[in-house]
Amino acid sequence: MDATSLRAAHAALRNSSPLVHCLTNTVVQTITANALLAVGAAPAMVDEPAEAGEFAAVASAVLVNVGTVHQRTAEAMRIAARAAGQAGTPWVLDPVAVGGLAFRTGLAAELVGLSPAVVRGNASEVMALAGAGTGGRGVESVDGPEDALEAAGELARRTGAVVAVSGPVDVVTDGHRVVRVGGGSVLLTRTTGAGCALGGLVAAYVAAAGDALTGTVAAHAHVALAAEAAAATAAGPGTFAALWLDALDAVDGDALTRAQVSW
């Protein structure tokens, strides 16, 4: 994998317009859908248990985000993850706020056993899911990506998933290789749902690229480049959010080859 593979992943995404089945939290559904549309993917929010398995089997990829989970959506997530696995559909687990609350922590532990292609979270979430920490302060991490590198590698080797840890410099590993993605903007942390939307973009890119590590790195690079462009003219977090969606649309394959990616 190198910079040219990121360009190829972007071209595949634009050409295939993957359908991403999002079982995500209620706070971020709109921004996740808009971010997916901006990069050329097609979002669908189907969280009814009676439909979740059927839809996961025909989608290009599935996102499972436990941010505002309750009993009904938890069951839909289990059904969707199992159906995705049976259909060979790649799916992404975002273990939001795992570690501090027993219900979601138990659910995430159950889901990670259902073979996600990618686990994406902040350092505290990843460490808690790996059994190496107790979580952060709600959705906020109290650890850095480098602090979580050992736990992320162990989790990747144990589950077969690519594990991505977000922070000032994102860390992505398959348990053997480690890739770092820099850039971005601190305004991402002051915009509701940017990290959760990233989970959706990871799902889209993995489906398009056909490789979990390449797709995950491409998604992180795409988000970082768009954040830099938006922050350059944003007056604050409100204007940044709108400008970021515009910038997600504007990032092209050549731009991805210039992203701050350390292989």
PDB file of C-alpha atoms in Angstrom:
ATOM      1  CA  MET A   1       0.000   0.000   0.000  1.00  0.00           C
ATOM      2  CA  ASP A   2       1.242   3.472  -0.917  1.00  0.00           C
ATOM      3  CA  ALA A   3      -0.068   6.910  -1.921  1.00  0.00           C
ATOM      4  CA  THR A   4      -1.207   5.681  -5.333  1.00  0.00           C
ATOM      5  CA  SER A   5      -3.487   3.155  -3.660  1.00  0.00           C
ATOM      6  CA  LEU A   6      -5.294   6.043  -1.973  1.00  0.00           C
ATOM      7  CA  ARG A   7      -5.946   7.629  -5.368  1.00  0.00           C
ATOM      8  CA  ALA A   8      -7.268   4.298  -6.633  1.00  0.00           C
ATOM      9  CA  ALA A   9      -9.522   3.953  -3.575  1.00  0.00           C
ATOM     10  CA  HIS A  10     -10.985   7.408  -4.216  1.00  0.00           C
ATOM     11  CA  ALA A  11     -11.649   6.579  -7.865  1.00  0.00           C
ATOM     12  CA  ALA A  12     -13.332   3.313  -6.871  1.00  0.00           C
ATOM     13  CA  LEU A  13     -15.528   5.153  -4.369  1.00  0.00           C
ATOM     14  CA  ARG A  14     -16.658   7.749  -6.884  1.00  0.00           C
ATOM     15  CA  ASN A  15     -17.285   5.122  -9.554  1.00  0.00           C
ATOM     16  CA  SER A  16     -19.179   2.631  -7.393  1.00  0.00           C
ATOM     17  CA  SER A  17     -21.191   4.925  -5.068  1.00  0.00           C
ATOM     18  CA  PRO A  18     -21.353   2.275  -2.314  1.00  0.00           C
ATOM     19  CA  LEU A  19     -24.567   1.918  -0.343  1.00  0.00           C
ATOM     20  CA  VAL A  20     -23.743   2.258   3.348  1.00  0.00           C
ATOM     21  CA  HIS A  21     -26.217   0.872   5.874  1.00  0.00           C
ATOM     22  CA  CYS A  22     -25.844   3.061   8.968  1.00  0.00           C
ATOM     23  CA  LEU A  23     -27.036   1.901  12.368  1.00  0.00           C
ATOM     24  CA  THR A  24     -25.818   4.992  14.116  1.00  0.00           C
ATOM     25  CA  ASN A  25     -26.688   7.319  16.926  1.00  0.00           C
ATOM     26  CA  THR A  26     -29.541   9.794  16.733  1.00  0.00           C
ATOM     27  CA  VAL A  27     -27.298  12.814  17.289  1.00  0.00           C
ATOM     28  CA  VAL A  28     -25.282  12.296  14.104  1.00  0.00           C
ATOM     29  CA  GLN A  29     -27.589  10.768  11.520  1.00  0.00           C
ATOM     30  CA  THR A  30     -27.873  13.909   9.407  1.00  0.00           C
ATOM     31  CA  ILE A  31     -24.186  14.795   9.310  1.00  0.00           C
ATOM     32  CA  THR A  32     -23.267  11.160   8.625  1.00  0.00           C
ATOM     33  CA  ALA A  33     -25.696  11.005   5.717  1.00  0.00           C
ATOM     34  CA  ASN A  34     -24.493  14.335   4.335  1.00  0.00           C
ATOM     35  CA  ALA A  35     -20.828  13.357   4.650  1.00  0.00           C
ATOM     36  CA  LEU A  36     -21.464  10.109   2.782  1.00  0.00           C
ATOM     37  CA  LEU A  37     -23.308  11.961   0.030  1.00  0.00           C
ATOM     38  CA  ALA A  38     -20.494  14.508  -0.189  1.00  0.00           C
ATOM     39  CA  VAL A  39     -17.855  11.869  -0.909  1.00  0.00           C
ATOM     40  CA  GLY A  40     -20.044  10.082  -3.447  1.00  0.00           C
ATOM     41  CA  ALA A  41     -21.563   7.275  -1.373  1.00  0.00           C
ATOM     42  CA  ALA A  42     -25.223   6.508  -0.692  1.00  0.00           C
ATOM     43  CA  PRO A  43     -26.435   6.445   2.943  1.00  0.00           C
ATOM     44  CA  ALA A  44     -29.366   4.543   4.420  1.00  0.00           C
ATOM     45  CA  MET A  45     -30.453   4.589   8.063  1.00  0.00           C
ATOM     46  CA  VAL A  46     -32.268   1.309   8.684  1.00  0.00           C
ATOM     47  CA  ASP A  47     -32.405   0.388  12.385  1.00  0.00           C
ATOM     48  CA  GLU A  48     -35.614  -1.626  12.648  1.00  0.00           C
ATOM     49  CA  PRO A  49     -34.680  -5.161  13.763  1.00  0.00           C
ATOM     50  CA  ALA A  50     -37.169  -6.690  11.327  1.00  0.00           C
ATOM     51  CA  GLU A  51     -35.355  -5.005   8.412  1.00  0.00           C
ATOM     52  CA  ALA A  52     -31.761  -4.700   9.585  1.00  0.00           C
ATOM     53  CA  GLY A  53     -30.564  -8.134   8.538  1.00  0.00           C
ATOM     54  CA  GLU A  54     -32.214  -8.044   5.145  1.00  0.00           C
ATOM     55  CA  PHE A  55     -30.752  -4.625   4.365  1.00  0.00           C
ATOM     56  CA  ALA A  56     -27.268  -5.442   5.687  1.00  0.00           C
ATOM     57  CA  ALA A  57     -27.119  -8.369   3.281  1.00  0.00           C
ATOM     58  CA  VAL A  58     -27.691  -6.172   0.219  1.00  0.00           C
ATOM     59  CA  ALA A  59     -25.753  -3.064   1.284  1.00  0.00           C
ATOM     60  CA  SER A  60     -22.180  -2.434   0.166  1.00  0.00           C
ATOM     61  CA  ALA A  61     -21.072  -1.895   3.768  1.00  0.00           C
ATOM     62  CA  VAL A  62     -22.524  -1.485   7.246  1.00  0.00           C
ATOM     63  CA  LEU A  63     -21.722   0.973  10.027  1.00  0.00           C
ATOM     64  CA  VAL A  64     -22.574   0.034  13.618  1.00  0.00           C
ATOM     65  CA  ASN A  65     -22.232   2.988  16.022  1.00  0.00           C
ATOM     66  CA  VAL A  66     -23.364   2.457  19.625  1.00  0.00           C
ATOM     67  CA  GLY A  67     -23.571   6.142  20.559  1.00  0.00           C
ATOM     68  CA  THR A  68     -27.224   6.348  21.650  1.00  0.00           C
ATOM     69  CA  VAL A  69     -27.993   2.649  21.756  1.00  0.00           C
ATOM     70  CA  HIS A  70     -31.083   1.117  23.386  1.00  0.00           C
ATOM     71  CA  GLN A  71     -32.557  -2.373  23.463  1.00  0.00           C
ATOM     72  CA  ARG A  72     -34.295  -2.228  20.076  1.00  0.00           C
ATOM     73  CA  THR A  73     -31.354  -0.768  18.180  1.00  0.00           C
ATOM     74  CA  ALA A  74     -28.939  -3.087  19.992  1.00  0.00           C
ATOM     75  CA  GLU A  75     -30.880  -6.046  18.608  1.00  0.00           C
ATOM     76  CA  ALA A  76     -30.843  -4.500  15.141  1.00  0.00           C
ATOM     77  CA  MET A  77     -27.070  -4.109  15.410  1.00  0.00           C
ATOM     78  CA  ARG A  78     -26.607  -7.755  16.352  1.00  0.00           C
ATOM     79  CA  ILE A  79     -28.822  -8.869  13.479  1.00  0.00           C
ATOM     80  CA  ALA A  80     -27.110  -6.584  10.964  1.00  0.00           C
ATOM     81  CA  ALA A  81     -23.615  -7.655  12.024  1.00  0.00           C
ATOM     82  CA  ARG A  82     -24.493 -11.333  11.718  1.00  0.00           C
ATOM     83  CA  ALA A  83     -26.181 -10.837   8.340  1.00  0.00           C
ATOM     84  CA  ALA A  84     -23.234  -8.800   7.054  1.00  0.00           C
ATOM     85  CA  GLY A  85     -20.866 -11.562   8.068  1.00  0.00           C
ATOM     86  CA  GLN A  86     -22.949 -14.213   6.351  1.00  0.00           C
ATOM     87  CA  ALA A  87     -23.189 -12.124   3.175  1.00  0.00           C
ATOM     88  CA  GLY A  88     -19.518 -11.138   3.128  1.00  0.00           C
ATOM     89  CA  THR A  89     -20.425  -7.478   3.584  1.00  0.00           C
ATOM     90  CA  PRO A  90     -17.699  -5.443   5.333  1.00  0.00           C
ATOM     91  CA  TRP A  91     -18.875  -3.683   8.454  1.00  0.00           C
ATOM     92  CA  VAL A  92     -17.393  -1.088  10.793  1.00  0.00           C
ATOM     93  CA  LEU A  93     -17.797  -0.949  14.571  1.00  0.00           C
ATOM     94  CA  ASP A  94     -17.623   2.453  16.288  1.00  0.00           C
ATOM     95  CA  PRO A  95     -17.579   1.730  20.061  1.00  0.00           C
ATOM     96  CA  VAL A  96     -18.702   5.176  21.218  1.00  0.00           C
ATOM     97  CA  ALA A  97     -18.149   5.786  24.963  1.00  0.00           C
ATOM     98  CA  VAL A  98     -17.366   2.128  25.604  1.00  0.00           C
ATOM     99  CA  GLY A  99     -15.774   1.414  28.977  1.00  0.00           C
ATOM    100  CA  GLY A 100     -17.755   3.712  31.207  1.00  0.00           C
ATOM    101  CA  LEU A 101     -21.230   2.197  30.821  1.00  0.00           C
ATOM    102  CA  ALA A 102     -21.919  -1.500  31.278  1.00  0.00           C
ATOM    103  CA  PHE A 103     -24.687  -1.986  28.685  1.00  0.00           C
ATOM    104  CA  ARG A 104     -22.859  -0.514  25.700  1.00  0.00           C
ATOM    105  CA  THR A 105     -19.564  -2.028  26.818  1.00  0.00           C
ATOM    106  CA  GLY A 106     -21.089  -5.497  26.891  1.00  0.00           C
ATOM    107  CA  LEU A 107     -22.781  -4.938  23.547  1.00  0.00           C
ATOM    108  CA  ALA A 108     -19.558  -3.748  21.925  1.00  0.00           C
ATOM    109  CA  ALA A 109     -17.706  -6.774  23.292  1.00  0.00           C
ATOM    110  CA  GLU A 110     -20.389  -8.996  21.760  1.00  0.00           C
ATOM    111  CA  LEU A 111     -20.270  -7.161  18.422  1.00  0.00           C
ATOM    112  CA  VAL A 112     -16.487  -7.220  18.126  1.00  0.00           C
ATOM    113  CA  GLY A 113     -16.767 -11.000  18.278  1.00  0.00           C
ATOM    114  CA  LEU A 114     -18.852 -10.928  15.077  1.00  0.00           C
ATOM    115  CA  SER A 115     -15.855 -10.111  12.867  1.00  0.00           C
ATOM    116  CA  PRO A 116     -16.017  -6.427  11.914  1.00  0.00           C
ATOM    117  CA  ALA A 117     -13.716  -5.412   9.082  1.00  0.00           C
ATOM    118  CA  VAL A 118     -12.758  -2.263  10.991  1.00  0.00           C
ATOM    119  CA  VAL A 119     -12.985  -0.980  14.553  1.00  0.00           C
ATOM    120  CA  ARG A 120     -12.753   2.810  14.687  1.00  0.00           C
ATOM    121  CA  GLY A 121     -12.740   4.933  17.813  1.00  0.00           C
ATOM    122  CA  ASN A 122     -10.769   7.256  20.011  1.00  0.00           C
ATOM    123  CA  ALA A 123      -7.899   5.991  22.133  1.00  0.00           C
ATOM    124  CA  SER A 124      -9.879   5.464  25.337  1.00  0.00           C
ATOM    125  CA  GLU A 125     -12.638   3.591  23.497  1.00  0.00           C
ATOM    126  CA  VAL A 126     -10.203   1.282  21.706  1.00  0.00           C
ATOM    127  CA  MET A 127      -8.258   0.593  24.892  1.00  0.00           C
ATOM    128  CA  ALA A 128     -11.456  -0.229  26.776  1.00  0.00           C
ATOM    129  CA  LEU A 129     -12.656  -2.547  24.006  1.00  0.00           C
ATOM    130  CA  ALA A 130      -9.286  -4.294  24.057  1.00  0.00           C
ATOM    131  CA  GLY A 131      -9.494  -4.726  27.820  1.00  0.00           C
ATOM    132  CA  ALA A 132      -6.632  -2.317  28.462  1.00  0.00           C
ATOM    133  CA  GLY A 133      -8.571   0.597  29.955  1.00  0.00           C
ATOM    134  CA  THR A 134     -11.825   1.772  31.461  1.00  0.00           C
ATOM    135  CA  GLY A 135     -12.887   4.307  28.833  1.00  0.00           C
ATOM    136  CA  GLY A 136     -12.808   8.085  28.643  1.00  0.00           C
ATOM    137  CA  ARG A 137     -15.000  10.940  29.764  1.00  0.00           C
ATOM    138  CA  GLY A 138     -18.180  10.115  27.876  1.00  0.00           C
ATOM    139  CA  VAL A 139     -17.307  10.414  24.181  1.00  0.00           C
ATOM    140  CA  GLU A 140     -14.057  12.263  24.968  1.00  0.00           C
ATOM    141  CA  SER A 141     -10.775  10.396  25.110  1.00  0.00           C
ATOM    142  CA  VAL A 142      -8.430  10.811  28.055  1.00  0.00           C
ATOM    143  CA  ASP A 143      -5.669   8.954  26.192  1.00  0.00           C
ATOM    144  CA  GLY A 144      -3.753   9.607  22.972  1.00  0.00           C
ATOM    145  CA  PRO A 145      -3.484   7.376  19.888  1.00  0.00           C
ATOM    146  CA  GLU A 146       0.095   6.378  20.651  1.00  0.00           C
ATOM    147  CA  ASP A 147      -1.014   5.321  24.160  1.00  0.00           C
ATOM    148  CA  ALA A 148      -3.476   2.957  22.502  1.00  0.00           C
ATOM    149  CA  LEU A 149      -1.132   1.525  19.866  1.00  0.00           C
ATOM    150  CA  GLU A 150      -0.266  -1.647  21.748  1.00  0.00           C
ATOM    151  CA  ALA A 151      -3.914  -2.317  22.622  1.00  0.00           C
ATOM    152  CA  ALA A 152      -5.004  -1.556  19.057  1.00  0.00           C
ATOM    153  CA  GLY A 153      -2.467  -3.996  17.652  1.00  0.00           C
ATOM    154  CA  GLU A 154      -3.541  -6.716  20.062  1.00  0.00           C
ATOM    155  CA  LEU A 155      -7.215  -6.114  19.240  1.00  0.00           C
ATOM    156  CA  ALA A 156      -6.468  -6.266  15.506  1.00  0.00           C
ATOM    157  CA  ARG A 157      -4.577  -9.537  15.816  1.00  0.00           C
ATOM    158  CA  ARG A 158      -7.256 -11.084  18.021  1.00  0.00           C
ATOM    159  CA  THR A 159     -10.216 -10.119  15.834  1.00  0.00           C
ATOM    160  CA  GLY A 160      -8.722  -9.885  12.343  1.00  0.00           C
ATOM    161  CA  ALA A 161     -10.050  -6.328  12.060  1.00  0.00           C
ATOM    162  CA  VAL A 162      -8.202  -3.196  11.103  1.00  0.00           C
ATOM    163  CA  VAL A 163      -8.207  -0.896  14.136  1.00  0.00           C
ATOM    164  CA  ALA A 164      -8.163   2.884  13.710  1.00  0.00           C
ATOM    165  CA  VAL A 165      -7.503   5.255  16.603  1.00  0.00           C
ATOM    166  CA  SER A 166      -8.437   8.901  16.066  1.00  0.00           C
ATOM    167  CA  GLY A 167      -6.512  11.829  17.519  1.00  0.00           C
ATOM    168  CA  PRO A 168      -4.221  14.688  16.486  1.00  0.00           C
ATOM    169  CA  VAL A 169      -2.396  12.034  14.447  1.00  0.00           C
ATOM    170  CA  ASP A 170      -4.586   9.039  13.648  1.00  0.00           C
ATOM    171  CA  VAL A 171      -3.098   5.563  14.010  1.00  0.00           C
ATOM    172  CA  VAL A 172      -4.329   2.686  11.827  1.00  0.00           C
ATOM    173  CA  THR A 173      -3.108  -0.893  12.232  1.00  0.00           C
ATOM    174  CA  ASP A 174      -3.914  -4.386  11.061  1.00  0.00           C
ATOM    175  CA  GLY A 175      -1.858  -5.820  13.915  1.00  0.00           C
ATOM    176  CA  HIS A 176       1.275  -6.008  11.798  1.00  0.00           C
ATOM    177  CA  ARG A 177       1.507  -2.775   9.808  1.00  0.00           C
ATOM    178  CA  VAL A 178       1.004   0.681  11.332  1.00  0.00           C
ATOM    179  CA  VAL A 179       0.004   3.754   9.324  1.00  0.00           C
ATOM    180  CA  ARG A 180      -0.268   7.277  10.744  1.00  0.00           C
ATOM    181  CA  VAL A 181      -2.453  10.009   9.248  1.00  0.00           C
ATOM    182  CA  GLY A 182      -1.775  13.606  10.240  1.00  0.00           C
ATOM    183  CA  GLY A 183      -3.344  16.928   9.355  1.00  0.00           C
ATOM    184  CA  GLY A 184      -6.942  17.781  10.048  1.00  0.00           C
ATOM    185  CA  SER A 185      -8.113  20.521  12.394  1.00  0.00           C
ATOM    186  CA  VAL A 186      -8.989  20.880  16.057  1.00  0.00           C
ATOM    187  CA  LEU A 187     -12.369  22.169  14.853  1.00  0.00           C
ATOM    188  CA  LEU A 188     -13.299  18.563  14.082  1.00  0.00           C
ATOM    189  CA  THR A 189     -13.482  18.030  17.834  1.00  0.00           C
ATOM    190  CA  ARG A 190     -15.854  20.984  18.205  1.00  0.00           C
ATOM    191  CA  THR A 191     -18.296  19.803  15.529  1.00  0.00           C
ATOM    192  CA  THR A 192     -21.029  17.356  16.486  1.00  0.00           C
ATOM    193  CA  GLY A 193     -20.681  14.028  14.750  1.00  0.00           C
ATOM    194  CA  ALA A 194     -17.465  14.488  12.751  1.00  0.00           C
ATOM    195  CA  GLY A 195     -15.896  11.386  14.261  1.00  0.00           C
ATOM    196  CA  CYS A 196     -19.060   9.353  13.850  1.00  0.00           C
ATOM    197  CA  ALA A 197     -19.341  10.485  10.231  1.00  0.00           C
ATOM    198  CA  LEU A 198     -15.785   9.270   9.739  1.00  0.00           C
ATOM    199  CA  GLY A 199     -17.001   5.791  10.640  1.00  0.00           C
ATOM    200  CA  GLY A 200     -19.458   5.973   7.760  1.00  0.00           C
ATOM    201  CA  LEU A 201     -16.743   7.125   5.361  1.00  0.00           C
ATOM    202  CA  VAL A 202     -14.509   4.271   6.486  1.00  0.00           C
ATOM    203  CA  ALA A 203     -17.315   1.838   5.629  1.00  0.00           C
ATOM    204  CA  ALA A 204     -17.764   3.431   2.201  1.00  0.00           C
ATOM    205  CA  TYR A 205     -14.061   3.412   1.388  1.00  0.00           C
ATOM    206  CA  VAL A 206     -13.540  -0.157   2.577  1.00  0.00           C
ATOM    207  CA  ALA A 207     -16.397  -1.335   0.377  1.00  0.00           C
ATOM    208  CA  ALA A 208     -15.023   0.532  -2.627  1.00  0.00           C
ATOM    209  CA  ALA A 209     -11.345  -0.323  -2.141  1.00  0.00           C
ATOM    210  CA  GLY A 210     -11.905  -3.975  -1.327  1.00  0.00           C
ATOM    211  CA  ASP A 211      -9.159  -3.772   1.305  1.00  0.00           C
ATOM    212  CA  ALA A 212      -9.801  -2.767   4.904  1.00  0.00           C
ATOM    213  CA  LEU A 213      -6.437  -1.148   5.622  1.00  0.00           C
ATOM    214  CA  THR A 214      -6.318   0.865   2.400  1.00  0.00           C
ATOM    215  CA  GLY A 215      -9.930   1.974   2.739  1.00  0.00           C
ATOM    216  CA  THR A 216      -9.519   2.987   6.369  1.00  0.00           C
ATOM    217  CA  VAL A 217      -6.416   5.056   5.679  1.00  0.00           C
ATOM    218  CA  ALA A 218      -8.047   6.687   2.650  1.00  0.00           C
ATOM    219  CA  ALA A 219     -11.090   7.706   4.690  1.00  0.00           C
ATOM    220  CA  HIS A 220      -8.978   9.223   7.450  1.00  0.00           C
ATOM    221  CA  ALA A 221      -6.839  11.094   4.935  1.00  0.00           C
ATOM    222  CA  HIS A 222      -9.934  12.382   3.120  1.00  0.00           C
ATOM    223  CA  VAL A 223     -11.456  13.708   6.339  1.00  0.00           C
ATOM    224  CA  ALA A 224      -8.179  15.336   7.419  1.00  0.00           C
ATOM    225  CA  LEU A 225      -7.652  17.096   4.089  1.00  0.00           C
ATOM    226  CA  ALA A 226     -11.224  18.384   4.070  1.00  0.00           C
ATOM    227  CA  ALA A 227     -10.853  19.646   7.641  1.00  0.00           C
ATOM    228  CA  GLU A 228      -7.705  21.581   6.758  1.00  0.00           C
ATOM    229  CA  ALA A 229      -9.414  23.212   3.794  1.00  0.00           C
ATOM    230  CA  ALA A 230     -12.515  24.102   5.820  1.00  0.00           C
ATOM    231  CA  ALA A 231     -10.547  25.468   8.767  1.00  0.00           C
ATOM    232  CA  ALA A 232      -8.615  27.808   6.502  1.00  0.00           C
ATOM    233  CA  THR A 233     -11.667  30.052   5.987  1.00  0.00           C
ATOM    234  CA  ALA A 234     -14.021  29.071   8.835  1.00  0.00           C
ATOM    235  CA  ALA A 235     -15.011  31.740  11.362  1.00  0.00           C
ATOM    236  CA  GLY A 236     -15.673  29.088  13.997  1.00  0.00           C
ATOM    237  CA  PRO A 237     -17.242  25.654  14.478  1.00  0.00           C
ATOM    238  CA  GLY A 238     -20.574  26.640  12.936  1.00  0.00           C
ATOM    239  CA  THR A 239     -19.194  27.755   9.592  1.00  0.00           C
ATOM    240  CA  PHE A 240     -16.586  24.994   9.752  1.00  0.00           C
ATOM    241  CA  ALA A 241     -19.290  22.302   9.740  1.00  0.00           C
ATOM    242  CA  ALA A 242     -20.794  23.582   6.481  1.00  0.00           C
ATOM    243  CA  LEU A 243     -17.427  24.250   4.875  1.00  0.00           C
ATOM    244  CA  TRP A 244     -16.248  20.773   5.840  1.00  0.00           C
ATOM    245  CA  LEU A 245     -19.074  19.149   3.883  1.00  0.00           C
ATOM    246  CA  ASP A 246     -18.163  21.277   0.856  1.00  0.00           C
ATOM    247  CA  ALA A 247     -14.524  20.299   1.253  1.00  0.00           C
ATOM    248  CA  LEU A 248     -15.384  16.597   1.520  1.00  0.00           C
ATOM    249  CA  ASP A 249     -16.956  16.915  -1.908  1.00  0.00           C
ATOM    250  CA  ALA A 250     -13.941  18.784  -3.310  1.00  0.00           C
ATOM    251  CA  VAL A 251     -11.164  16.401  -2.208  1.00  0.00           C
ATOM    252  CA  ASP A 252      -9.985  14.350  -5.190  1.00  0.00           C
ATOM    253  CA  GLY A 253      -7.648  11.437  -5.716  1.00  0.00           C
ATOM    254  CA  ASP A 254      -4.625  13.611  -6.406  1.00  0.00           C
ATOM    255  CA  ALA A 255      -5.170  15.432  -3.116  1.00  0.00           C
ATOM    256  CA  LEU A 256      -5.185  12.102  -1.268  1.00  0.00           C
ATOM    257  CA  THR A 257      -1.707  11.320  -2.601  1.00  0.00           C
ATOM    258  CA  ARG A 258      -0.481  14.486  -0.859  1.00  0.00           C
ATOM    259  CA  ALA A 259      -2.067  13.738   2.509  1.00  0.00           C
ATOM    260  CA  GLN A 260       0.096  13.518   5.616  1.00  0.00           C
ATOM    261  CA  VAL A 261       0.329   9.732   5.661  1.00  0.00           C
ATOM    262  CA  SER A 262       3.275   7.904   7.209  1.00  0.00           C
ATOM    263  CA  TRP A 263       3.518   4.326   5.988  1.00  0.00           C
TER     264      TRP A 263
END
